[in-house]
């Protein structure tokens, strides 16, 4: 939207219903998770949040820096989401979120979508991430904020990258986000590296004792609740 908040209404008319405030870098709205600084929202960012609330566009804070995410969640009059982010307590990635950020999003009525992307899910350096790491993040999040605020946000891009394009392009561009030992082959959790593996999440949740109601919420009902609340 560059520096024109009025363009949000045009995008809304075109069907846009969710927007991230930042990617990994700084935007005109605030600092991204990969920035060296953590300066929070800009004045323009505050205007954008107010306009997104008015129009009914969901605010996604997944790639925001800590202060930007906290300030945006506080300022928003509607629920906000981390559509694809995990716990920084379990995985020390700059892309993951601390407990205070996660709790605030839940308190606002939002949802945290658990991400299957290798750089944000690994549990031990040098060890390829697996589906149990993914399920551990769900467990942690449910204990922290409750099953009403946890969802699925796989961040899987099937067929988008070749090995060469991913290694020389995306990985080379974001060294602050992707650990050096994460490879093209380990960029997603084992047994959860494609959409055909989504049933493995359900099997894992059943095996860990989640109720049918909790599983239904996590698999999509929680996000649907937020969409129905925010979208206009």
PDB file of C-alpha atoms in Angstrom:
ATOM      1  CA  UNK A   1       0.000   0.000   0.000  1.00  0.00           C
ATOM      2  CA  UNK A   2       3.128   2.193  -0.073  1.00  0.00           C
ATOM      3  CA  UNK A   3       2.311   5.347   1.911  1.00  0.00           C
ATOM      4  CA  UNK A   4      -1.373   5.727   1.011  1.00  0.00           C
ATOM      5  CA  UNK A   5      -3.755   4.363   3.631  1.00  0.00           C
ATOM      6  CA  UNK A   6      -6.697   4.948   1.279  1.00  0.00           C
ATOM      7  CA  UNK A   7      -5.424   2.127  -0.955  1.00  0.00           C
ATOM      8  CA  UNK A   8      -6.592  -0.318   1.742  1.00  0.00           C
ATOM      9  CA  UNK A   9     -10.187   0.290   0.733  1.00  0.00           C
ATOM     10  CA  UNK A  10      -9.348  -0.539  -2.879  1.00  0.00           C
ATOM     11  CA  UNK A  11      -7.707  -3.793  -1.815  1.00  0.00           C
ATOM     12  CA  UNK A  12     -10.687  -4.580   0.411  1.00  0.00           C
ATOM     13  CA  UNK A  13     -13.035  -4.132  -2.548  1.00  0.00           C
ATOM     14  CA  UNK A  14     -10.824  -6.521  -4.533  1.00  0.00           C
ATOM     15  CA  UNK A  15     -11.308  -9.166  -1.837  1.00  0.00           C
ATOM     16  CA  UNK A  16      -8.233  -8.798   0.383  1.00  0.00           C
ATOM     17  CA  UNK A  17      -9.160  -9.800   3.944  1.00  0.00           C
ATOM     18  CA  UNK A  18      -5.806 -10.374   5.669  1.00  0.00           C
ATOM     19  CA  UNK A  19      -2.558  -8.373   5.476  1.00  0.00           C
ATOM     20  CA  UNK A  20       0.802  -8.710   7.209  1.00  0.00           C
ATOM     21  CA  UNK A  21       2.154  -5.415   8.542  1.00  0.00           C
ATOM     22  CA  UNK A  22       5.774  -6.370   7.838  1.00  0.00           C
ATOM     23  CA  UNK A  23       7.866  -9.093   6.285  1.00  0.00           C
ATOM     24  CA  UNK A  24      11.352  -9.818   7.651  1.00  0.00           C
ATOM     25  CA  UNK A  25      12.647  -6.317   7.026  1.00  0.00           C
ATOM     26  CA  UNK A  26      11.442  -2.862   8.056  1.00  0.00           C
ATOM     27  CA  UNK A  27       8.409  -1.555   6.212  1.00  0.00           C
ATOM     28  CA  UNK A  28       6.751   1.858   6.346  1.00  0.00           C
ATOM     29  CA  UNK A  29       4.502   0.413   9.069  1.00  0.00           C
ATOM     30  CA  UNK A  30       7.137  -0.938  11.467  1.00  0.00           C
ATOM     31  CA  UNK A  31      10.131  -3.223  11.970  1.00  0.00           C
ATOM     32  CA  UNK A  32      10.143  -6.828  10.768  1.00  0.00           C
ATOM     33  CA  UNK A  33      11.412  -9.786  12.780  1.00  0.00           C
ATOM     34  CA  UNK A  34      14.726  -9.894  10.926  1.00  0.00           C
ATOM     35  CA  UNK A  35      15.704  -6.259  11.559  1.00  0.00           C
ATOM     36  CA  UNK A  36      18.601  -5.396  13.881  1.00  0.00           C
ATOM     37  CA  UNK A  37      16.434  -2.700  15.447  1.00  0.00           C
ATOM     38  CA  UNK A  38      13.124  -3.148  17.236  1.00  0.00           C
ATOM     39  CA  UNK A  39      11.529   0.269  16.842  1.00  0.00           C
ATOM     40  CA  UNK A  40       7.863  -0.669  16.890  1.00  0.00           C
ATOM     41  CA  UNK A  41       5.011   0.828  14.890  1.00  0.00           C
ATOM     42  CA  UNK A  42       5.386   3.982  12.836  1.00  0.00           C
ATOM     43  CA  UNK A  43       2.756   6.722  12.875  1.00  0.00           C
ATOM     44  CA  UNK A  44       1.678   5.470   9.450  1.00  0.00           C
ATOM     45  CA  UNK A  45       1.407   1.954  10.881  1.00  0.00           C
ATOM     46  CA  UNK A  46      -1.016   3.216  13.508  1.00  0.00           C
ATOM     47  CA  UNK A  47      -3.209   4.753  10.785  1.00  0.00           C
ATOM     48  CA  UNK A  48      -3.136   1.501   8.829  1.00  0.00           C
ATOM     49  CA  UNK A  49      -4.290  -0.511  11.858  1.00  0.00           C
ATOM     50  CA  UNK A  50      -7.225   1.841  12.428  1.00  0.00           C
ATOM     51  CA  UNK A  51      -8.235   1.596   8.778  1.00  0.00           C
ATOM     52  CA  UNK A  52      -7.899  -2.207   8.704  1.00  0.00           C
ATOM     53  CA  UNK A  53     -10.159  -2.383  11.757  1.00  0.00           C
ATOM     54  CA  UNK A  54     -12.707  -0.111  10.074  1.00  0.00           C
ATOM     55  CA  UNK A  55     -12.736  -2.074   6.829  1.00  0.00           C
ATOM     56  CA  UNK A  56     -12.681  -5.528   8.360  1.00  0.00           C
ATOM     57  CA  UNK A  57      -9.217  -6.670   7.227  1.00  0.00           C
ATOM     58  CA  UNK A  58      -7.506  -9.088   9.602  1.00  0.00           C
ATOM     59  CA  UNK A  59      -4.110  -7.964  10.934  1.00  0.00           C
ATOM     60  CA  UNK A  60      -1.378 -10.620  10.698  1.00  0.00           C
ATOM     61  CA  UNK A  61       1.684 -10.032  12.911  1.00  0.00           C
ATOM     62  CA  UNK A  62       3.667 -13.172  11.971  1.00  0.00           C
ATOM     63  CA  UNK A  63       6.738 -11.417  10.553  1.00  0.00           C
ATOM     64  CA  UNK A  64       6.679  -8.362  12.818  1.00  0.00           C
ATOM     65  CA  UNK A  65       9.429  -7.460  15.242  1.00  0.00           C
ATOM     66  CA  UNK A  66       8.588  -7.792  18.931  1.00  0.00           C
ATOM     67  CA  UNK A  67       7.667  -4.165  19.634  1.00  0.00           C
ATOM     68  CA  UNK A  68       5.789  -3.790  16.371  1.00  0.00           C
ATOM     69  CA  UNK A  69       3.700  -6.868  17.165  1.00  0.00           C
ATOM     70  CA  UNK A  70       2.997  -5.877  20.758  1.00  0.00           C
ATOM     71  CA  UNK A  71       2.058  -2.303  19.861  1.00  0.00           C
ATOM     72  CA  UNK A  72      -0.155  -3.429  16.985  1.00  0.00           C
ATOM     73  CA  UNK A  73      -1.980  -5.970  19.137  1.00  0.00           C
ATOM     74  CA  UNK A  74      -2.533  -3.394  21.858  1.00  0.00           C
ATOM     75  CA  UNK A  75      -3.785  -0.761  19.410  1.00  0.00           C
ATOM     76  CA  UNK A  76      -6.122  -2.975  17.386  1.00  0.00           C
ATOM     77  CA  UNK A  77      -9.786  -2.920  18.371  1.00  0.00           C
ATOM     78  CA  UNK A  78     -10.274  -6.325  16.733  1.00  0.00           C
ATOM     79  CA  UNK A  79      -8.540  -9.684  17.199  1.00  0.00           C
ATOM     80  CA  UNK A  80      -5.154 -10.064  15.506  1.00  0.00           C
ATOM     81  CA  UNK A  81      -3.302 -13.254  14.558  1.00  0.00           C
ATOM     82  CA  UNK A  82       0.088 -14.837  14.196  1.00  0.00           C
ATOM     83  CA  UNK A  83      -0.983 -16.851  11.156  1.00  0.00           C
ATOM     84  CA  UNK A  84       2.299 -18.806  11.077  1.00  0.00           C
ATOM     85  CA  UNK A  85       4.637 -18.438  14.057  1.00  0.00           C
ATOM     86  CA  UNK A  86       5.906 -20.607  16.904  1.00  0.00           C
ATOM     87  CA  UNK A  87       7.210 -20.334  20.448  1.00  0.00           C
ATOM     88  CA  UNK A  88      10.569 -18.655  21.001  1.00  0.00           C
ATOM     89  CA  UNK A  89      10.845 -20.621  24.248  1.00  0.00           C
ATOM     90  CA  UNK A  90      11.038 -23.888  22.288  1.00  0.00           C
ATOM     91  CA  UNK A  91      12.953 -22.570  19.261  1.00  0.00           C
ATOM     92  CA  UNK A  92      15.164 -19.471  19.452  1.00  0.00           C
ATOM     93  CA  UNK A  93      14.354 -18.146  15.994  1.00  0.00           C
ATOM     94  CA  UNK A  94      13.924 -14.408  15.419  1.00  0.00           C
ATOM     95  CA  UNK A  95      10.733 -15.377  13.591  1.00  0.00           C
ATOM     96  CA  UNK A  96       9.191 -16.928  16.701  1.00  0.00           C
ATOM     97  CA  UNK A  97       7.324 -15.147  19.484  1.00  0.00           C
ATOM     98  CA  UNK A  98       7.853 -14.726  23.202  1.00  0.00           C
ATOM     99  CA  UNK A  99       5.243 -15.654  25.788  1.00  0.00           C
ATOM    100  CA  UNK A 100       4.156 -12.034  26.298  1.00  0.00           C
ATOM    101  CA  UNK A 101       3.406 -11.627  22.586  1.00  0.00           C
ATOM    102  CA  UNK A 102       1.534 -14.932  22.392  1.00  0.00           C
ATOM    103  CA  UNK A 103      -0.542 -14.191  25.469  1.00  0.00           C
ATOM    104  CA  UNK A 104      -1.487 -10.728  24.221  1.00  0.00           C
ATOM    105  CA  UNK A 105      -2.735 -12.071  20.887  1.00  0.00           C
ATOM    106  CA  UNK A 106      -4.820 -14.643  22.768  1.00  0.00           C
ATOM    107  CA  UNK A 107      -6.173 -11.999  25.154  1.00  0.00           C
ATOM    108  CA  UNK A 108      -7.303  -9.981  22.121  1.00  0.00           C
ATOM    109  CA  UNK A 109      -9.269 -13.007  20.933  1.00  0.00           C
ATOM    110  CA  UNK A 110      -6.784 -14.002  18.225  1.00  0.00           C
ATOM    111  CA  UNK A 111      -5.160 -17.244  17.105  1.00  0.00           C
ATOM    112  CA  UNK A 112      -1.579 -18.503  16.716  1.00  0.00           C
ATOM    113  CA  UNK A 113      -1.076 -20.759  13.679  1.00  0.00           C
ATOM    114  CA  UNK A 114       1.684 -23.295  14.371  1.00  0.00           C
ATOM    115  CA  UNK A 115       4.292 -23.271  11.620  1.00  0.00           C
ATOM    116  CA  UNK A 116       5.900 -26.411  10.092  1.00  0.00           C
ATOM    117  CA  UNK A 117       8.824 -24.508   8.523  1.00  0.00           C
ATOM    118  CA  UNK A 118      12.151 -25.989   9.616  1.00  0.00           C
ATOM    119  CA  UNK A 119      13.918 -22.789  10.763  1.00  0.00           C
ATOM    120  CA  UNK A 120      11.167 -22.030  13.301  1.00  0.00           C
ATOM    121  CA  UNK A 121      10.464 -25.519  14.622  1.00  0.00           C
ATOM    122  CA  UNK A 122      13.787 -27.265  15.254  1.00  0.00           C
ATOM    123  CA  UNK A 123      14.490 -28.419  18.801  1.00  0.00           C
ATOM    124  CA  UNK A 124      18.197 -29.254  18.604  1.00  0.00           C
ATOM    125  CA  UNK A 125      20.854 -27.584  16.462  1.00  0.00           C
ATOM    126  CA  UNK A 126      21.910 -29.807  13.580  1.00  0.00           C
ATOM    127  CA  UNK A 127      18.978 -32.186  14.048  1.00  0.00           C
ATOM    128  CA  UNK A 128      16.371 -32.095  11.267  1.00  0.00           C
ATOM    129  CA  UNK A 129      12.942 -31.089  12.590  1.00  0.00           C
ATOM    130  CA  UNK A 130      10.215 -33.738  12.716  1.00  0.00           C
ATOM    131  CA  UNK A 131       6.478 -33.831  13.284  1.00  0.00           C
ATOM    132  CA  UNK A 132       6.971 -34.403  17.021  1.00  0.00           C
ATOM    133  CA  UNK A 133       8.656 -30.993  17.169  1.00  0.00           C
ATOM    134  CA  UNK A 134       5.547 -29.571  15.509  1.00  0.00           C
ATOM    135  CA  UNK A 135       3.246 -31.285  17.997  1.00  0.00           C
ATOM    136  CA  UNK A 136       5.426 -30.054  20.872  1.00  0.00           C
ATOM    137  CA  UNK A 137       4.761 -26.478  19.761  1.00  0.00           C
ATOM    138  CA  UNK A 138       1.029 -27.159  19.740  1.00  0.00           C
ATOM    139  CA  UNK A 139       1.274 -28.639  23.240  1.00  0.00           C
ATOM    140  CA  UNK A 140       3.232 -25.650  24.515  1.00  0.00           C
ATOM    141  CA  UNK A 141       0.846 -23.156  22.961  1.00  0.00           C
ATOM    142  CA  UNK A 142      -2.281 -24.891  24.266  1.00  0.00           C
ATOM    143  CA  UNK A 143      -0.831 -24.903  27.795  1.00  0.00           C
ATOM    144  CA  UNK A 144       0.143 -21.223  27.481  1.00  0.00           C
ATOM    145  CA  UNK A 145      -2.972 -19.686  25.911  1.00  0.00           C
ATOM    146  CA  UNK A 146      -5.608 -22.440  25.698  1.00  0.00           C
ATOM    147  CA  UNK A 147      -6.955 -24.561  22.847  1.00  0.00           C
ATOM    148  CA  UNK A 148      -9.287 -21.733  21.737  1.00  0.00           C
ATOM    149  CA  UNK A 149      -6.314 -19.717  20.462  1.00  0.00           C
ATOM    150  CA  UNK A 150      -4.216 -22.311  18.606  1.00  0.00           C
ATOM    151  CA  UNK A 151      -4.447 -23.198  14.926  1.00  0.00           C
ATOM    152  CA  UNK A 152      -2.533 -24.607  11.982  1.00  0.00           C
ATOM    153  CA  UNK A 153      -0.284 -22.303   9.918  1.00  0.00           C
ATOM    154  CA  UNK A 154       1.955 -24.695   7.991  1.00  0.00           C
ATOM    155  CA  UNK A 155       3.748 -22.157   5.730  1.00  0.00           C
ATOM    156  CA  UNK A 156       4.372 -24.923   3.183  1.00  0.00           C
ATOM    157  CA  UNK A 157       5.122 -23.784  -0.374  1.00  0.00           C
ATOM    158  CA  UNK A 158       4.817 -26.902  -2.492  1.00  0.00           C
ATOM    159  CA  UNK A 159       6.274 -26.593  -5.972  1.00  0.00           C
ATOM    160  CA  UNK A 160       7.426 -22.994  -5.480  1.00  0.00           C
ATOM    161  CA  UNK A 161      11.174 -23.451  -4.954  1.00  0.00           C
ATOM    162  CA  UNK A 162      13.770 -25.604  -6.633  1.00  0.00           C
ATOM    163  CA  UNK A 163      16.735 -26.563  -4.449  1.00  0.00           C
ATOM    164  CA  UNK A 164      18.956 -24.082  -6.282  1.00  0.00           C
ATOM    165  CA  UNK A 165      16.448 -21.243  -6.045  1.00  0.00           C
ATOM    166  CA  UNK A 166      15.852 -21.824  -2.331  1.00  0.00           C
ATOM    167  CA  UNK A 167      19.556 -22.125  -1.404  1.00  0.00           C
ATOM    168  CA  UNK A 168      20.953 -19.332  -3.556  1.00  0.00           C
ATOM    169  CA  UNK A 169      17.922 -17.104  -3.231  1.00  0.00           C
ATOM    170  CA  UNK A 170      15.785 -17.265  -0.123  1.00  0.00           C
ATOM    171  CA  UNK A 171      18.316 -18.841   2.261  1.00  0.00           C
ATOM    172  CA  UNK A 172      21.100 -16.532   1.123  1.00  0.00           C
ATOM    173  CA  UNK A 173      18.846 -13.497   1.493  1.00  0.00           C
ATOM    174  CA  UNK A 174      17.736 -14.223   5.061  1.00  0.00           C
ATOM    175  CA  UNK A 175      20.703 -15.633   7.038  1.00  0.00           C
ATOM    176  CA  UNK A 176      19.309 -14.036  10.220  1.00  0.00           C
ATOM    177  CA  UNK A 177      16.184 -16.161   9.840  1.00  0.00           C
ATOM    178  CA  UNK A 178      17.511 -19.476   8.470  1.00  0.00           C
ATOM    179  CA  UNK A 179      20.233 -21.340  10.438  1.00  0.00           C
ATOM    180  CA  UNK A 180      23.182 -22.400   8.282  1.00  0.00           C
ATOM    181  CA  UNK A 181      22.574 -26.114   8.923  1.00  0.00           C
ATOM    182  CA  UNK A 182      18.965 -26.042   7.682  1.00  0.00           C
ATOM    183  CA  UNK A 183      18.963 -27.426   4.132  1.00  0.00           C
ATOM    184  CA  UNK A 184      16.442 -27.579   1.306  1.00  0.00           C
ATOM    185  CA  UNK A 185      15.623 -31.131   2.389  1.00  0.00           C
ATOM    186  CA  UNK A 186      15.052 -30.151   6.047  1.00  0.00           C
ATOM    187  CA  UNK A 187      13.202 -26.885   5.442  1.00  0.00           C
ATOM    188  CA  UNK A 188       9.993 -28.555   6.667  1.00  0.00           C
ATOM    189  CA  UNK A 189       9.310 -30.985   9.489  1.00  0.00           C
ATOM    190  CA  UNK A 190       9.751 -34.650   8.625  1.00  0.00           C
ATOM    191  CA  UNK A 191       6.372 -36.324   7.969  1.00  0.00           C
ATOM    192  CA  UNK A 192       4.859 -32.852   7.588  1.00  0.00           C
ATOM    193  CA  UNK A 193       6.517 -31.531   4.440  1.00  0.00           C
ATOM    194  CA  UNK A 194       3.464 -31.461   2.191  1.00  0.00           C
ATOM    195  CA  UNK A 195      -0.279 -30.985   2.387  1.00  0.00           C
ATOM    196  CA  UNK A 196      -0.897 -34.722   1.990  1.00  0.00           C
ATOM    197  CA  UNK A 197       0.704 -35.092   5.433  1.00  0.00           C
ATOM    198  CA  UNK A 198      -1.842 -32.907   7.234  1.00  0.00           C
ATOM    199  CA  UNK A 199      -3.692 -36.027   8.554  1.00  0.00           C
ATOM    200  CA  UNK A 200      -0.503 -36.758  10.535  1.00  0.00           C
ATOM    201  CA  UNK A 201      -1.323 -33.722  12.688  1.00  0.00           C
ATOM    202  CA  UNK A 202      -4.725 -35.157  13.546  1.00  0.00           C
ATOM    203  CA  UNK A 203      -3.203 -38.560  14.328  1.00  0.00           C
ATOM    204  CA  UNK A 204      -0.600 -36.906  16.531  1.00  0.00           C
ATOM    205  CA  UNK A 205      -3.181 -34.868  18.448  1.00  0.00           C
ATOM    206  CA  UNK A 206      -5.337 -37.950  19.002  1.00  0.00           C
ATOM    207  CA  UNK A 207      -2.265 -39.822  20.230  1.00  0.00           C
ATOM    208  CA  UNK A 208      -1.498 -37.027  22.682  1.00  0.00           C
ATOM    209  CA  UNK A 209      -4.956 -37.158  24.218  1.00  0.00           C
ATOM    210  CA  UNK A 210      -6.664 -34.138  22.702  1.00  0.00           C
ATOM    211  CA  UNK A 211     -10.462 -34.279  22.610  1.00  0.00           C
ATOM    212  CA  UNK A 212     -12.413 -34.205  19.334  1.00  0.00           C
ATOM    213  CA  UNK A 213     -13.611 -30.706  20.216  1.00  0.00           C
ATOM    214  CA  UNK A 214     -10.075 -29.430  20.823  1.00  0.00           C
ATOM    215  CA  UNK A 215      -8.825 -31.009  17.594  1.00  0.00           C
ATOM    216  CA  UNK A 216     -11.652 -29.435  15.586  1.00  0.00           C
ATOM    217  CA  UNK A 217     -10.781 -26.015  17.007  1.00  0.00           C
ATOM    218  CA  UNK A 218      -7.069 -26.410  16.281  1.00  0.00           C
ATOM    219  CA  UNK A 219      -7.606 -27.746  12.750  1.00  0.00           C
ATOM    220  CA  UNK A 220      -9.594 -24.706  11.674  1.00  0.00           C
ATOM    221  CA  UNK A 221     -12.570 -23.726  13.818  1.00  0.00           C
ATOM    222  CA  UNK A 222     -10.554 -21.169  15.788  1.00  0.00           C
ATOM    223  CA  UNK A 223      -9.457 -19.332  12.647  1.00  0.00           C
ATOM    224  CA  UNK A 224     -13.020 -19.452  11.293  1.00  0.00           C
ATOM    225  CA  UNK A 225     -14.236 -17.806  14.510  1.00  0.00           C
ATOM    226  CA  UNK A 226     -11.774 -14.935  14.060  1.00  0.00           C
ATOM    227  CA  UNK A 227     -12.620 -14.540  10.367  1.00  0.00           C
ATOM    228  CA  UNK A 228     -16.328 -14.306  11.196  1.00  0.00           C
ATOM    229  CA  UNK A 229     -15.610 -11.724  13.878  1.00  0.00           C
ATOM    230  CA  UNK A 230     -13.298  -9.467  11.857  1.00  0.00           C
ATOM    231  CA  UNK A 231     -14.246  -9.723   8.197  1.00  0.00           C
ATOM    232  CA  UNK A 232     -16.815  -7.351   6.747  1.00  0.00           C
TER     233      UNK A 232
END
